[in-house]
Short mmCIF file of N, CA and C in Angstrom, two decimals:
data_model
loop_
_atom_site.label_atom_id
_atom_site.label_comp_id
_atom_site.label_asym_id
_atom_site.label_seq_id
_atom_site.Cartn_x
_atom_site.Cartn_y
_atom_site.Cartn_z
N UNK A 1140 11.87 -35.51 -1.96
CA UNK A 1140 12.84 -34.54 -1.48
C UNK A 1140 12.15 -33.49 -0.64
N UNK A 1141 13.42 -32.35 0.16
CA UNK A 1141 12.63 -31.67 1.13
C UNK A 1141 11.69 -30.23 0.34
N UNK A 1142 12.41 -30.32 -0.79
CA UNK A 1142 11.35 -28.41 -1.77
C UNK A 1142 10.40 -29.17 -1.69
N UNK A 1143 9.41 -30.56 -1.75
CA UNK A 1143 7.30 -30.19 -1.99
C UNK A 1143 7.47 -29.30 -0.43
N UNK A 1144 8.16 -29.78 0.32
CA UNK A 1144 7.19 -29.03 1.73
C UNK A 1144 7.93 -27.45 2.15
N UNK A 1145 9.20 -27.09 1.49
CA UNK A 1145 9.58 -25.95 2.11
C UNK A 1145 8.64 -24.61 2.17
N UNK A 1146 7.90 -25.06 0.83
CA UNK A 1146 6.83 -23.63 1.07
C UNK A 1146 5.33 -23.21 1.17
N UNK A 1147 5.30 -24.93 1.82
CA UNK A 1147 3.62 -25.06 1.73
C UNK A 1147 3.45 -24.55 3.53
N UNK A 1148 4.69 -24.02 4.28
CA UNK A 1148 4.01 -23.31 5.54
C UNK A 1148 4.35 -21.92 5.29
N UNK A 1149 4.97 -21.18 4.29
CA UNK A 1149 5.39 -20.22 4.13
C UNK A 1149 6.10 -19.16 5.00
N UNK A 1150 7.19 -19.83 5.41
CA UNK A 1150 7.87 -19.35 6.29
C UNK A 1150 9.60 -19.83 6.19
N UNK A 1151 9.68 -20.27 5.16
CA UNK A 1151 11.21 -20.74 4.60
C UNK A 1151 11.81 -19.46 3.86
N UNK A 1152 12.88 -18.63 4.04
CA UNK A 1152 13.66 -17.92 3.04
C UNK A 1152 13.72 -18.29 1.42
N UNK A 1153 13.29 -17.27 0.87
CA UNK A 1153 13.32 -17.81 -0.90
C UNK A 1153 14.90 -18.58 -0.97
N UNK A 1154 15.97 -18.39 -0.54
CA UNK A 1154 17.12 -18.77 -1.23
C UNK A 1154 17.27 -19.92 -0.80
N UNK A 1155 16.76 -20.66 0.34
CA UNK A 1155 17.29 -21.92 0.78
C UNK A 1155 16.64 -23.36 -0.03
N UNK A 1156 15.59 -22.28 -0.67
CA UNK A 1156 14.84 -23.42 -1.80
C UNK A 1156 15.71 -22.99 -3.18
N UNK A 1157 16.18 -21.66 -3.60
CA UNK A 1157 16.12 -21.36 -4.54
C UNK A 1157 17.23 -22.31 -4.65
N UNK A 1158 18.28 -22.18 -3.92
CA UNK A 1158 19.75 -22.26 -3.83
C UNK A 1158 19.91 -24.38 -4.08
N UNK A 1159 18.89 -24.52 -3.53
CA UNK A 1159 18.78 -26.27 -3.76
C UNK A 1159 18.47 -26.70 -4.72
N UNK A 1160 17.51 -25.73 -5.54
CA UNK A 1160 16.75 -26.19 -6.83
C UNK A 1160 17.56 -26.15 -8.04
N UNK A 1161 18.72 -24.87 -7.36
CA UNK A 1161 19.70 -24.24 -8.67
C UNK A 1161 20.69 -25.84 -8.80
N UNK A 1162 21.18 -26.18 -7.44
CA UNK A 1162 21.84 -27.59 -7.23
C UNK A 1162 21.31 -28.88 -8.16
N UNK A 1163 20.53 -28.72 -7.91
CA UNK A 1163 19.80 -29.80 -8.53
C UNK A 1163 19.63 -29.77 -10.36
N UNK A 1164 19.59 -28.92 -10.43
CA UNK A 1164 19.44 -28.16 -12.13
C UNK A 1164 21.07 -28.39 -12.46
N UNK A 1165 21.96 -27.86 -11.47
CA UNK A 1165 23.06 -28.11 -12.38
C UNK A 1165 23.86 -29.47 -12.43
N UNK A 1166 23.23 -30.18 -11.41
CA UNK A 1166 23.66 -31.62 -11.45
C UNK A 1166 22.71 -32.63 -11.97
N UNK A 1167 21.68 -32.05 -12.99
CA UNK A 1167 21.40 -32.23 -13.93
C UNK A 1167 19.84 -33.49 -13.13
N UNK A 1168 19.76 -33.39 -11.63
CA UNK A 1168 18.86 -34.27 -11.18
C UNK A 1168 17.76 -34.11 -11.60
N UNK A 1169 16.66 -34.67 -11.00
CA UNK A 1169 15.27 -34.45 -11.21
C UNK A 1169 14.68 -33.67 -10.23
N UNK A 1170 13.48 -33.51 -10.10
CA UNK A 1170 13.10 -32.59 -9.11
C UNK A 1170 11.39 -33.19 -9.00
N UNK A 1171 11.16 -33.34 -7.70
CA UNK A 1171 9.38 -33.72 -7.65
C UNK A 1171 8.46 -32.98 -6.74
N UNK A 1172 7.57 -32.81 -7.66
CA UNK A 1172 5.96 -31.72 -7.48
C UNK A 1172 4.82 -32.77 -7.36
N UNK A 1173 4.86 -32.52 -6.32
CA UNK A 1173 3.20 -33.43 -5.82
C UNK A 1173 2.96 -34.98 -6.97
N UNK A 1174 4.30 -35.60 -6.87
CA UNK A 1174 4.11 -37.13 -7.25
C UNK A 1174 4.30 -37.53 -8.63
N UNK A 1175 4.91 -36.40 -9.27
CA UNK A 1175 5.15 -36.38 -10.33
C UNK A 1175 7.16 -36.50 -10.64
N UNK A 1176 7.36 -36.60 -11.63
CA UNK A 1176 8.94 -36.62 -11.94
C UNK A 1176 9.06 -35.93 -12.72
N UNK A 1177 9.92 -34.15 -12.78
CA UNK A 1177 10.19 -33.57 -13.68
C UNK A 1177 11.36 -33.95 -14.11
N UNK A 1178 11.72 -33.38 -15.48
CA UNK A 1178 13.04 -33.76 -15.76
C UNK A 1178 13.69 -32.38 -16.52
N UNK A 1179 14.61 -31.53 -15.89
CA UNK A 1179 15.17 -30.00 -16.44
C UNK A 1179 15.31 -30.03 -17.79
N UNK A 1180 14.81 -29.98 -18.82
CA UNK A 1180 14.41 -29.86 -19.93
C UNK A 1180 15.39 -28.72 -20.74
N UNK A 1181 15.93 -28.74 -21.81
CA UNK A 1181 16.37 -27.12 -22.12
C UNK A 1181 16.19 -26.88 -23.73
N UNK A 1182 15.03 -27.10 -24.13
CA UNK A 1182 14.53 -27.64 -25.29
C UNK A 1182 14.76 -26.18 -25.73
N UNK A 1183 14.69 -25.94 -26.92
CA UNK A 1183 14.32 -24.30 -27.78
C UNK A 1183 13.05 -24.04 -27.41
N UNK A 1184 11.83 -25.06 -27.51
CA UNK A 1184 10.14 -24.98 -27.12
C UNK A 1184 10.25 -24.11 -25.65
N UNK A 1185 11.21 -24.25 -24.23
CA UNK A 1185 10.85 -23.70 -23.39
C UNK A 1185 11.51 -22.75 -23.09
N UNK A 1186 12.37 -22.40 -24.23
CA UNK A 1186 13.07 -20.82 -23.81
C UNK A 1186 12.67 -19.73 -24.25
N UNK A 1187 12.44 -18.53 -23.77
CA UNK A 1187 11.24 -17.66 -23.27
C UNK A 1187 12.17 -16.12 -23.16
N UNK A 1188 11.84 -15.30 -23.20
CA UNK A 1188 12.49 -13.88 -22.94
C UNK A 1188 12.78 -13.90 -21.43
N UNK A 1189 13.56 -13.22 -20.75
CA UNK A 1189 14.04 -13.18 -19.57
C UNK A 1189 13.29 -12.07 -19.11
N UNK A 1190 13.33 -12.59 -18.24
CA UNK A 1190 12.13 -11.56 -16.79
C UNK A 1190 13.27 -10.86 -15.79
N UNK A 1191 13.13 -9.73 -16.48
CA UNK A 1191 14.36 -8.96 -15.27
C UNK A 1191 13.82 -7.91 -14.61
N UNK A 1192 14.05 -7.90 -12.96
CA UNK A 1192 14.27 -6.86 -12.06
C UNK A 1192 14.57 -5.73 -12.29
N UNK A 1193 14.66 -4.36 -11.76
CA UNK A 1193 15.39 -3.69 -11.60
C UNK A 1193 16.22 -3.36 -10.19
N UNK A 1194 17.15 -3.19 -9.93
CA UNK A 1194 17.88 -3.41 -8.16
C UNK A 1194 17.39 -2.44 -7.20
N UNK A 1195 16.11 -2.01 -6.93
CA UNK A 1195 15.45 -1.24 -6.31
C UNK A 1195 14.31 -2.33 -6.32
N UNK A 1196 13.99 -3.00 -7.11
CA UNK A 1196 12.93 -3.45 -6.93
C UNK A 1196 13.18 -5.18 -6.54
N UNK A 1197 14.19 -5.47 -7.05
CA UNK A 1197 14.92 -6.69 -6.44
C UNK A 1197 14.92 -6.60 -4.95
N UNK A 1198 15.60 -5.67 -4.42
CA UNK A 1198 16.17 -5.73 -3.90
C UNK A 1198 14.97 -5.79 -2.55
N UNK A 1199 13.68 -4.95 -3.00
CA UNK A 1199 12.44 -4.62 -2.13
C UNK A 1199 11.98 -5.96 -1.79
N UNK A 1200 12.02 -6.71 -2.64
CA UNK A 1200 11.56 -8.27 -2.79
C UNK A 1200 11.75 -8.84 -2.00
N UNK A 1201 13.10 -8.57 -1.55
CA UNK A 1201 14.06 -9.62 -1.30
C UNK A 1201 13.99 -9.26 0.17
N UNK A 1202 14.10 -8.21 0.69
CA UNK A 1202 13.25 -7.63 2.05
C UNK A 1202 12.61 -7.91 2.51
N UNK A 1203 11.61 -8.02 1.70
CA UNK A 1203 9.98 -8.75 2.19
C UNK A 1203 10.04 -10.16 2.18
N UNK A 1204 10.61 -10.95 1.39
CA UNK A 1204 10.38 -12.01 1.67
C UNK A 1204 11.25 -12.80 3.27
N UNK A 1205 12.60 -12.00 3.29
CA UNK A 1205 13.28 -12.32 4.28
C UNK A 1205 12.37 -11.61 5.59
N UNK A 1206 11.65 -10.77 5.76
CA UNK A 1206 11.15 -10.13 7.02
C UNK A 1206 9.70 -10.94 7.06
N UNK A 1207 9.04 -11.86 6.03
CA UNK A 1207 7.68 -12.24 6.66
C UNK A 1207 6.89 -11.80 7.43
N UNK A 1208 6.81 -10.16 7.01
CA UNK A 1208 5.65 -9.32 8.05
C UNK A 1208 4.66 -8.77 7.06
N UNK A 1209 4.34 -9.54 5.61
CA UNK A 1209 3.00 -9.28 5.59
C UNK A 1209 2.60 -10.67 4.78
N UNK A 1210 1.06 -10.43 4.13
CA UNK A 1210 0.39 -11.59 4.07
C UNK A 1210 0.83 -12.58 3.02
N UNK A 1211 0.25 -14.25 3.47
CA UNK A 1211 1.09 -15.18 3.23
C UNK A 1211 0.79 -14.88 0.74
N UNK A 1212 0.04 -14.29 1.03
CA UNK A 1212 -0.70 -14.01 -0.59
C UNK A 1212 0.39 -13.53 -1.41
N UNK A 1213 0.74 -12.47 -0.43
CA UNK A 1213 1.84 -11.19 -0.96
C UNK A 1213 3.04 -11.94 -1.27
N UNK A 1214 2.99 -12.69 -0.44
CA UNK A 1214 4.77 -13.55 0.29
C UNK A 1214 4.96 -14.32 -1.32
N UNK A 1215 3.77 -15.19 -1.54
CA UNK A 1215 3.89 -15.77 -2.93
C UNK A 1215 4.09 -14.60 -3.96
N UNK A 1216 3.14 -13.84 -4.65
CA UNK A 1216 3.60 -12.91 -5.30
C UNK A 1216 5.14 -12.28 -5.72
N UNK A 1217 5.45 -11.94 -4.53
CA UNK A 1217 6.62 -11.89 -4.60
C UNK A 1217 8.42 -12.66 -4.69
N UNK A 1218 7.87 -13.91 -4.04
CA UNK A 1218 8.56 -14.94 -4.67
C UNK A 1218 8.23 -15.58 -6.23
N UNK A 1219 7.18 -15.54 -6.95
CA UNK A 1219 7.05 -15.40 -8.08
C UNK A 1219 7.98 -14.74 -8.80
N UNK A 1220 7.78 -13.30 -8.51
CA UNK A 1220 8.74 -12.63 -9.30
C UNK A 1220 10.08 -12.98 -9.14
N UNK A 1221 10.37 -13.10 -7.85
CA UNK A 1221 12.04 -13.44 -7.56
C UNK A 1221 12.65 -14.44 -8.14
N UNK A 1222 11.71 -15.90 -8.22
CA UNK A 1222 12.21 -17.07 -9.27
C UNK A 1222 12.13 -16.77 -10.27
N UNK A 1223 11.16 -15.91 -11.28
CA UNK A 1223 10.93 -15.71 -12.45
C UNK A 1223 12.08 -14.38 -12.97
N UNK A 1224 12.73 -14.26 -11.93
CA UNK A 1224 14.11 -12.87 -12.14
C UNK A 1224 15.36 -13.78 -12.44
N UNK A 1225 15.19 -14.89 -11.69
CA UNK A 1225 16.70 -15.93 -10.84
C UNK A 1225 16.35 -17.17 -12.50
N UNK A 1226 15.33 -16.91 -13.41
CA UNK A 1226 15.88 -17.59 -14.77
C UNK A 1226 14.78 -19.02 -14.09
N UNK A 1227 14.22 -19.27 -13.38
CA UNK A 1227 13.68 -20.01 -13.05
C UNK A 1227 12.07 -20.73 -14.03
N UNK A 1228 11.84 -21.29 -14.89
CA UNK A 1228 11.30 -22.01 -15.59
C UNK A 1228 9.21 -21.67 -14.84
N UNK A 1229 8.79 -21.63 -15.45
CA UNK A 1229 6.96 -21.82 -15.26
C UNK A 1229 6.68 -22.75 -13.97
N UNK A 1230 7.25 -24.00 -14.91
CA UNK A 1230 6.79 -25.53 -14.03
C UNK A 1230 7.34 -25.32 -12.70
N UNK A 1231 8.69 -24.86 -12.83
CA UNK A 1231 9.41 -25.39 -11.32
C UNK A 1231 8.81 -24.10 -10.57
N UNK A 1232 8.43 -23.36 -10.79
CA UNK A 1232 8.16 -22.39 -9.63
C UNK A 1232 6.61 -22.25 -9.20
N UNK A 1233 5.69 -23.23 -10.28
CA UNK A 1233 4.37 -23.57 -9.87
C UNK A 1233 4.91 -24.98 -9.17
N UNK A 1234 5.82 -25.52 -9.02
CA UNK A 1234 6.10 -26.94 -8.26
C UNK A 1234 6.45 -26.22 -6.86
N UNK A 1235 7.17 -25.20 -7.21
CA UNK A 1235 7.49 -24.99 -5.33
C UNK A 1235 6.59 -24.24 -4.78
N UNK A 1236 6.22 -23.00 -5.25
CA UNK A 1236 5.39 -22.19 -4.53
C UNK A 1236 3.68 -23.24 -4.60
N UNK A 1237 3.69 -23.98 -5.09
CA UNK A 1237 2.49 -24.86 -5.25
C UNK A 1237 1.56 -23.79 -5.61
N UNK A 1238 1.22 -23.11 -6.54
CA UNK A 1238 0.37 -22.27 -7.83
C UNK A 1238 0.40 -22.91 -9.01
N UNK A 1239 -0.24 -22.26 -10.01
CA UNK A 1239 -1.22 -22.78 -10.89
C UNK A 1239 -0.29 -22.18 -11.64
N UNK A 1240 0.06 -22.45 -13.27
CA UNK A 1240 0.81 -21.75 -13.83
C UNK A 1240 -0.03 -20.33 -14.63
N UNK A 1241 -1.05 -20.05 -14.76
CA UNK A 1241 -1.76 -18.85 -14.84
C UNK A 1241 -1.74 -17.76 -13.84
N UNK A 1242 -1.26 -17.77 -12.49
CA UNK A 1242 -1.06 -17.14 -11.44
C UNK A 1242 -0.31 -16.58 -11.46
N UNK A 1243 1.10 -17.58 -12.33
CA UNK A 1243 2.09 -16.72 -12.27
C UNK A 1243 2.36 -16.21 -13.68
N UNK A 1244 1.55 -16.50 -14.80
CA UNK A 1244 1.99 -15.75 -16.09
C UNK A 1244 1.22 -14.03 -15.78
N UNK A 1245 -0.20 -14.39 -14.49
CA UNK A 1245 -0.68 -13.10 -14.16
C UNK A 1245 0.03 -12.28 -13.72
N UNK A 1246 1.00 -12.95 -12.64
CA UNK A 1246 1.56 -11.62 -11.77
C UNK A 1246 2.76 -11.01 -12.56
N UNK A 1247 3.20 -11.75 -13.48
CA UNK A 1247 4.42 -11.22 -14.32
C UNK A 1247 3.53 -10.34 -15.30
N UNK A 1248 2.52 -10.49 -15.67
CA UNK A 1248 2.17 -9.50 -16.66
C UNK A 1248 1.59 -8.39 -15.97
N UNK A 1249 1.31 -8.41 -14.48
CA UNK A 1249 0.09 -7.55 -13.81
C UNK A 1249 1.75 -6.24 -13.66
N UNK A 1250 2.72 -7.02 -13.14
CA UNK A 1250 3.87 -6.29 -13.27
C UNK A 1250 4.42 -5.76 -14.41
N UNK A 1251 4.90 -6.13 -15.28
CA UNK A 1251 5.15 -5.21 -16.59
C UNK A 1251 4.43 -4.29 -17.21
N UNK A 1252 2.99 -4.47 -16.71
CA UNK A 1252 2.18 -3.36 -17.44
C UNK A 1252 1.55 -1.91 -15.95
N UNK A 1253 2.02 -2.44 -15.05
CA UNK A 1253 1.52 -1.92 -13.71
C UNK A 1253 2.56 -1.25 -12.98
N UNK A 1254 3.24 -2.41 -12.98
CA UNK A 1254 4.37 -2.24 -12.04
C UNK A 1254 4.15 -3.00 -10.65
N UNK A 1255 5.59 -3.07 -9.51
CA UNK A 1255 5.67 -3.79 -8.53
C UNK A 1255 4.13 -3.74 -7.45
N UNK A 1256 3.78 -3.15 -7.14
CA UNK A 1256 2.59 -2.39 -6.62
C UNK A 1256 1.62 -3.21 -6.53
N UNK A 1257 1.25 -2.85 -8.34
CA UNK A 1257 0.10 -3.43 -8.34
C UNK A 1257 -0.16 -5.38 -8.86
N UNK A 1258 1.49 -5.69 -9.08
CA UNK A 1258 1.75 -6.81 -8.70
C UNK A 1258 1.44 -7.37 -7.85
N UNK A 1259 1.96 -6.84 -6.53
CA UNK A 1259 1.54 -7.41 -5.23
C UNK A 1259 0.47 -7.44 -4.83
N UNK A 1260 -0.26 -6.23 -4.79
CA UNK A 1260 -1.85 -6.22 -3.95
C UNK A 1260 -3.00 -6.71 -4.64
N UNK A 1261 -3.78 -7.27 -4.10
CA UNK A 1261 -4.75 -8.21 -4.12
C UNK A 1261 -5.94 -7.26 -4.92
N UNK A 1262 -6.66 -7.65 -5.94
CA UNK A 1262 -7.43 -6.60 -6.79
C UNK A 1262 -8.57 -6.51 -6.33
N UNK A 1263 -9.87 -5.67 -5.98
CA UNK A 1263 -10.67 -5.79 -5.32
C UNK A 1263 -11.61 -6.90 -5.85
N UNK A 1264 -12.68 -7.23 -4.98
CA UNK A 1264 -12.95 -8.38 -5.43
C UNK A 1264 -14.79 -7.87 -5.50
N UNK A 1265 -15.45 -8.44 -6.73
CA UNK A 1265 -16.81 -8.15 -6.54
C UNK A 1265 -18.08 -7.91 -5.99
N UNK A 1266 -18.04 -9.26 -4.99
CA UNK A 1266 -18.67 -9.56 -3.60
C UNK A 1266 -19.86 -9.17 -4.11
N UNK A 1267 -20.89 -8.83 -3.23
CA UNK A 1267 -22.35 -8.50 -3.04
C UNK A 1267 -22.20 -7.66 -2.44
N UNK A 1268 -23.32 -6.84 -2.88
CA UNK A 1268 -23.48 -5.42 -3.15
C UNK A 1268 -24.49 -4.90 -1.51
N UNK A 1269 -23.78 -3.89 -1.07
CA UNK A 1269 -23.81 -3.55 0.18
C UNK A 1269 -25.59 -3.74 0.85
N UNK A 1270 -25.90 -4.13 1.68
CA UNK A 1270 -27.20 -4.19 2.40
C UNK A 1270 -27.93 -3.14 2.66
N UNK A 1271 -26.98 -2.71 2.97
CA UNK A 1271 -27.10 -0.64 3.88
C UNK A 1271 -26.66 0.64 3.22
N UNK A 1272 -27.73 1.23 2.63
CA UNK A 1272 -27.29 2.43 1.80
C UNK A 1272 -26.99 3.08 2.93
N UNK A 1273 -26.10 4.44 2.68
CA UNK A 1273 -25.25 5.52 3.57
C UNK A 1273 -26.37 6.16 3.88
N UNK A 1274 -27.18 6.60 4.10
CA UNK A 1274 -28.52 6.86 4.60
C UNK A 1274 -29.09 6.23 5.72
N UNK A 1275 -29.11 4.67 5.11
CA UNK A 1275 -29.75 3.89 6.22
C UNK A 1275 -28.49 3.55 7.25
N UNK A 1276 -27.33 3.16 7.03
CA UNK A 1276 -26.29 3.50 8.23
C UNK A 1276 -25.91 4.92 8.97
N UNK A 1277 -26.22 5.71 7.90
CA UNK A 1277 -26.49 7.43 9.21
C UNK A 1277 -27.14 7.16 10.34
N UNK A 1278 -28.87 6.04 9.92
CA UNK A 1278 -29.70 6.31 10.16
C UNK A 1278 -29.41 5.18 11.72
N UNK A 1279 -28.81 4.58 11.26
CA UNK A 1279 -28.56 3.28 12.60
C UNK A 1279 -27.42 3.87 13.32
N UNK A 1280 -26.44 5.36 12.92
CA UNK A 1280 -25.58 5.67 13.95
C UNK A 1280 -26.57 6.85 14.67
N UNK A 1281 -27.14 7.42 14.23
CA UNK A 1281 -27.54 8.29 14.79
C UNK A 1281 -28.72 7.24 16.17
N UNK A 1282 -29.29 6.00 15.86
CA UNK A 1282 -30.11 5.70 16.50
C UNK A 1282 -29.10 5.26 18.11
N UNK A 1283 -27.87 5.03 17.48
CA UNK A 1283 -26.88 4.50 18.36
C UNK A 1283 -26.66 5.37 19.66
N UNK A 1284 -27.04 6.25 18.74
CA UNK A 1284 -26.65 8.00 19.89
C UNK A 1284 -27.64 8.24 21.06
N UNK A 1285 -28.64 7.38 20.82
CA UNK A 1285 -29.65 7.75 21.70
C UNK A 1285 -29.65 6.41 22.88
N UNK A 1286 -30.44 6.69 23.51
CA UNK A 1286 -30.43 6.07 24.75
C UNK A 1286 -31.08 4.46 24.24
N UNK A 1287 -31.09 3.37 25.02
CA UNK A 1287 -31.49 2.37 24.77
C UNK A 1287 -33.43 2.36 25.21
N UNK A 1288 -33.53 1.40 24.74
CA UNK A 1288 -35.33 1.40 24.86
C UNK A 1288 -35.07 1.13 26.65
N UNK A 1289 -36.33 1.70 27.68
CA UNK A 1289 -36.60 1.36 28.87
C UNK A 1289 -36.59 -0.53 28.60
N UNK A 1290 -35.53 -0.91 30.14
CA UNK A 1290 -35.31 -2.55 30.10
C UNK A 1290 -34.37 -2.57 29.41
N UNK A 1291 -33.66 -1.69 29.04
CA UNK A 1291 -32.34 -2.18 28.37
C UNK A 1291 -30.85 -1.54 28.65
N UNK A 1292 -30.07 -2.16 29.05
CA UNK A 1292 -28.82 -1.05 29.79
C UNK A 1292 -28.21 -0.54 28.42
N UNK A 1293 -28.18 -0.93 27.48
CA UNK A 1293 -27.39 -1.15 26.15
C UNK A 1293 -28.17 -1.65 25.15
N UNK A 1294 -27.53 -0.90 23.86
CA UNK A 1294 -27.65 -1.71 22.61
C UNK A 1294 -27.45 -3.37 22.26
N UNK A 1295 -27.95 -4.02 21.90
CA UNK A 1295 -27.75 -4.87 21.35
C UNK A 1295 -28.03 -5.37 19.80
N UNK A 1296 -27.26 -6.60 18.89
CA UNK A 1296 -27.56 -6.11 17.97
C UNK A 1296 -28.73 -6.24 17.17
N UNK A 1297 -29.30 -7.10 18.12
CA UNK A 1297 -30.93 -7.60 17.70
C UNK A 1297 -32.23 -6.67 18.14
N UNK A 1298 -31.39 -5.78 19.32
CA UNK A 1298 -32.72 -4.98 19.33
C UNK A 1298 -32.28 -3.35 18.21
N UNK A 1299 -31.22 -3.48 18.08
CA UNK A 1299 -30.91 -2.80 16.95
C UNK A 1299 -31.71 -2.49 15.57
N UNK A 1300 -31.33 -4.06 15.60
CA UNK A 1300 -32.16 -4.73 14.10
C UNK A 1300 -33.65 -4.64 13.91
N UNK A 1301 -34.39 -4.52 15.37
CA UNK A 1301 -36.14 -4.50 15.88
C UNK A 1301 -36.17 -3.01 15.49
N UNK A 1302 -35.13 -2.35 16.28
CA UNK A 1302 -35.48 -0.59 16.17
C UNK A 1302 -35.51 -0.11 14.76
N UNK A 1303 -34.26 -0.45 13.61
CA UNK A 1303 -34.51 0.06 12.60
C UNK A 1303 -35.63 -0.62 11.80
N UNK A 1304 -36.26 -1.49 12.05
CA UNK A 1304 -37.32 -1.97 11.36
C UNK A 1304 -38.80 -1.61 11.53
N UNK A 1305 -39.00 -0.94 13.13
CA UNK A 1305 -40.06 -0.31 13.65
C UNK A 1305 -40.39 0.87 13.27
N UNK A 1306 -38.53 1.61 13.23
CA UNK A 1306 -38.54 3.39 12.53
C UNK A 1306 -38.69 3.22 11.15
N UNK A 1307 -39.04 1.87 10.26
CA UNK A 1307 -39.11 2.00 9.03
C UNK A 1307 -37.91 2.12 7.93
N UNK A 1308 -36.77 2.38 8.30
CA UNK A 1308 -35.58 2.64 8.04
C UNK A 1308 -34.78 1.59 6.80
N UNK A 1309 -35.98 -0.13 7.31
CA UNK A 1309 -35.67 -0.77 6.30
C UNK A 1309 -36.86 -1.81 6.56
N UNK A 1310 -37.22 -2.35 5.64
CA UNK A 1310 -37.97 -3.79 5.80
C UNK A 1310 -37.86 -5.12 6.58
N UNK A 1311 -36.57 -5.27 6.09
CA UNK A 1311 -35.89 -6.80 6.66
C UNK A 1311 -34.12 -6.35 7.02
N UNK A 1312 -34.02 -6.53 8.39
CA UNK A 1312 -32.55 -6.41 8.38
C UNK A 1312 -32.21 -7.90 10.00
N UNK A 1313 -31.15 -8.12 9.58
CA UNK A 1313 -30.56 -9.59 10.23
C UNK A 1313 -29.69 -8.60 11.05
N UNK A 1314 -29.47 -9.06 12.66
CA UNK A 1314 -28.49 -8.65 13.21
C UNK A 1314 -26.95 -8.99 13.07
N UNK A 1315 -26.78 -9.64 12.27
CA UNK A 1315 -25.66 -10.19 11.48
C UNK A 1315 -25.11 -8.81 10.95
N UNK A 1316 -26.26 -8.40 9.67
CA UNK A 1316 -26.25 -6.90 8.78
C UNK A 1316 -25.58 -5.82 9.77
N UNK A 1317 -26.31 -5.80 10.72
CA UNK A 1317 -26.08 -4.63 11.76
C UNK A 1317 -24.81 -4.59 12.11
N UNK A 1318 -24.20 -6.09 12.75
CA UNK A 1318 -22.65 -6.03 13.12
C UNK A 1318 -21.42 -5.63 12.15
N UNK A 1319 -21.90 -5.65 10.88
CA UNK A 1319 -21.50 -5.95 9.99
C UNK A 1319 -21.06 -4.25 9.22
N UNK A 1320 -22.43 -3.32 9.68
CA UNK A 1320 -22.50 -2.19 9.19
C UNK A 1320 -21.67 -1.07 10.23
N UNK A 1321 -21.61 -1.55 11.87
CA UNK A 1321 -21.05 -1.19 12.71
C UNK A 1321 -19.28 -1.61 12.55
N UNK A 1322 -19.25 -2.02 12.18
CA UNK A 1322 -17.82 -3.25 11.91
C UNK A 1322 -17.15 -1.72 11.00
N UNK A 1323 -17.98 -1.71 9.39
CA UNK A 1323 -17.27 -1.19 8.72
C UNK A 1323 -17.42 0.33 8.92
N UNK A 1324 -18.49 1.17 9.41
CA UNK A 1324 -18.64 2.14 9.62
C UNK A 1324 -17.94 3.12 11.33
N UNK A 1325 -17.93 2.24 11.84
CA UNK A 1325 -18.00 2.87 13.47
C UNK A 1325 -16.44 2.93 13.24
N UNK A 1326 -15.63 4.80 14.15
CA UNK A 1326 -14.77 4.81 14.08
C UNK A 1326 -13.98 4.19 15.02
#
C-alpha cells in the first residue's frame, strides 16, 4: 500500500496518512511496515493511558507540520505526538513515520515531563571537546587583524595554521581547525 512511502520524503500532510490509516483500522484491514503484515489488534495487553494534547499545543503541531518550514527531525517529533494524541498505537506510528519504538516512548516522555519545547529540539550532543581554547582563538583573531606575511595578498588558512604555530600559540594545528574556529567564532 501507498503509507510505507508517504513519509519516508517527508513532505506529505500528517492527515492524508492519518486519515487512511484511521480507514483502514475501521475496516478492520491490515496495514504493512517494511514487509511485514500487521494485524489491528485490540487486546487488553495493548491498551495504554491516552496521550492528550492541550488545543494550544495541538493546534501548534498541526501548523508546523502543515507549513514544513523547519527541520525534517522536528517534522517527525511532532508528528509523533500528533498520532500518539489521534489514539494511534506504538507499532503503527513507528510503521509510518519509520522510527524505532524507543524514539517515540522518548519524545512522549521528554514531553510530559518538559513540555512541547523541549520535545521538539534536538538535545545537545557530546562531540569532542573543542581544539581551540578562547585564548588561542583571541589569539588567531587578533593575528587576522594584521596584515598578511610579505608575498601574500591575504590570509589563507594554511598560512594561518604556519603563523599560529611559529607565534607558539599552539603546537599542532590543521587548517581544517582554523576554518573551523573562524566558522564558529568570526562575526
Amino acid at each position: 500500500m501507498m503509507i510505507q512511502k508517504l513519509f519516508r520524503t517527508d513532505v506529505q500532510p500528517l492527515e492524508n496518512v492519518a486519515v487512511r490509516l484511521r480507514y483502514q483500522k475501521q475496516a478492520g484491514r491490515q496495514f504493512r511496515c517494511d514487509g511485514d503484515t500487521h494485524q489491528h489488534a485490540t487486546t487488553m495487553n495493548e491498551q495504554k493511558a491516552p496521550f492528550v494534547l492541550c488545543d494550544h499545543d495541538r493546534e501548534t503541531l498541526v501548523n508546523m507540520t502543515r507549513r514544513l518550514r523547519c527541520s525534517p527531525r522536528k517534522l517527525i517529533r511532532a508528528r509523533i505526538l500528533l498520532l500518539s494524541h489521534d489514539g494511534f498505537r506504538d507499532a503503527e506510528i513507528s510503521a509510518l513515520l519509520n522510527v524505532g519504538l524507543s524514539t517515540i516512548i522518548r519524545i512522549r516522555k521528554r514531553f510530559r515531563e518538559e513540555g512541547l519545547c523541549a520535545a521538539l529540539e534536538e538535545r545537545p550532543r557530546s562531540g569532542a571537546p573543542a581544539k581551540l581554547t578562547k585564548e588561542q582563538c583571541e589569539a588567531l583573531q587578533r593575528l587576522m587583524e594584521q596584515t598578511p606575511p610579505e608575498g601574500n595578498r591575504q590570509w589563507s588558512l594554511r598560512l594561518l595554521a604556519t603563523q599560529m604555530k611559529r607565534m607558539q600559540v599552539v603546537d599542532r594545528i590543521s587548517h581544517e581547525t582554523i576554518r573551523l574556529a573562524l566558522k564558529k567564532y568570526a562575526a
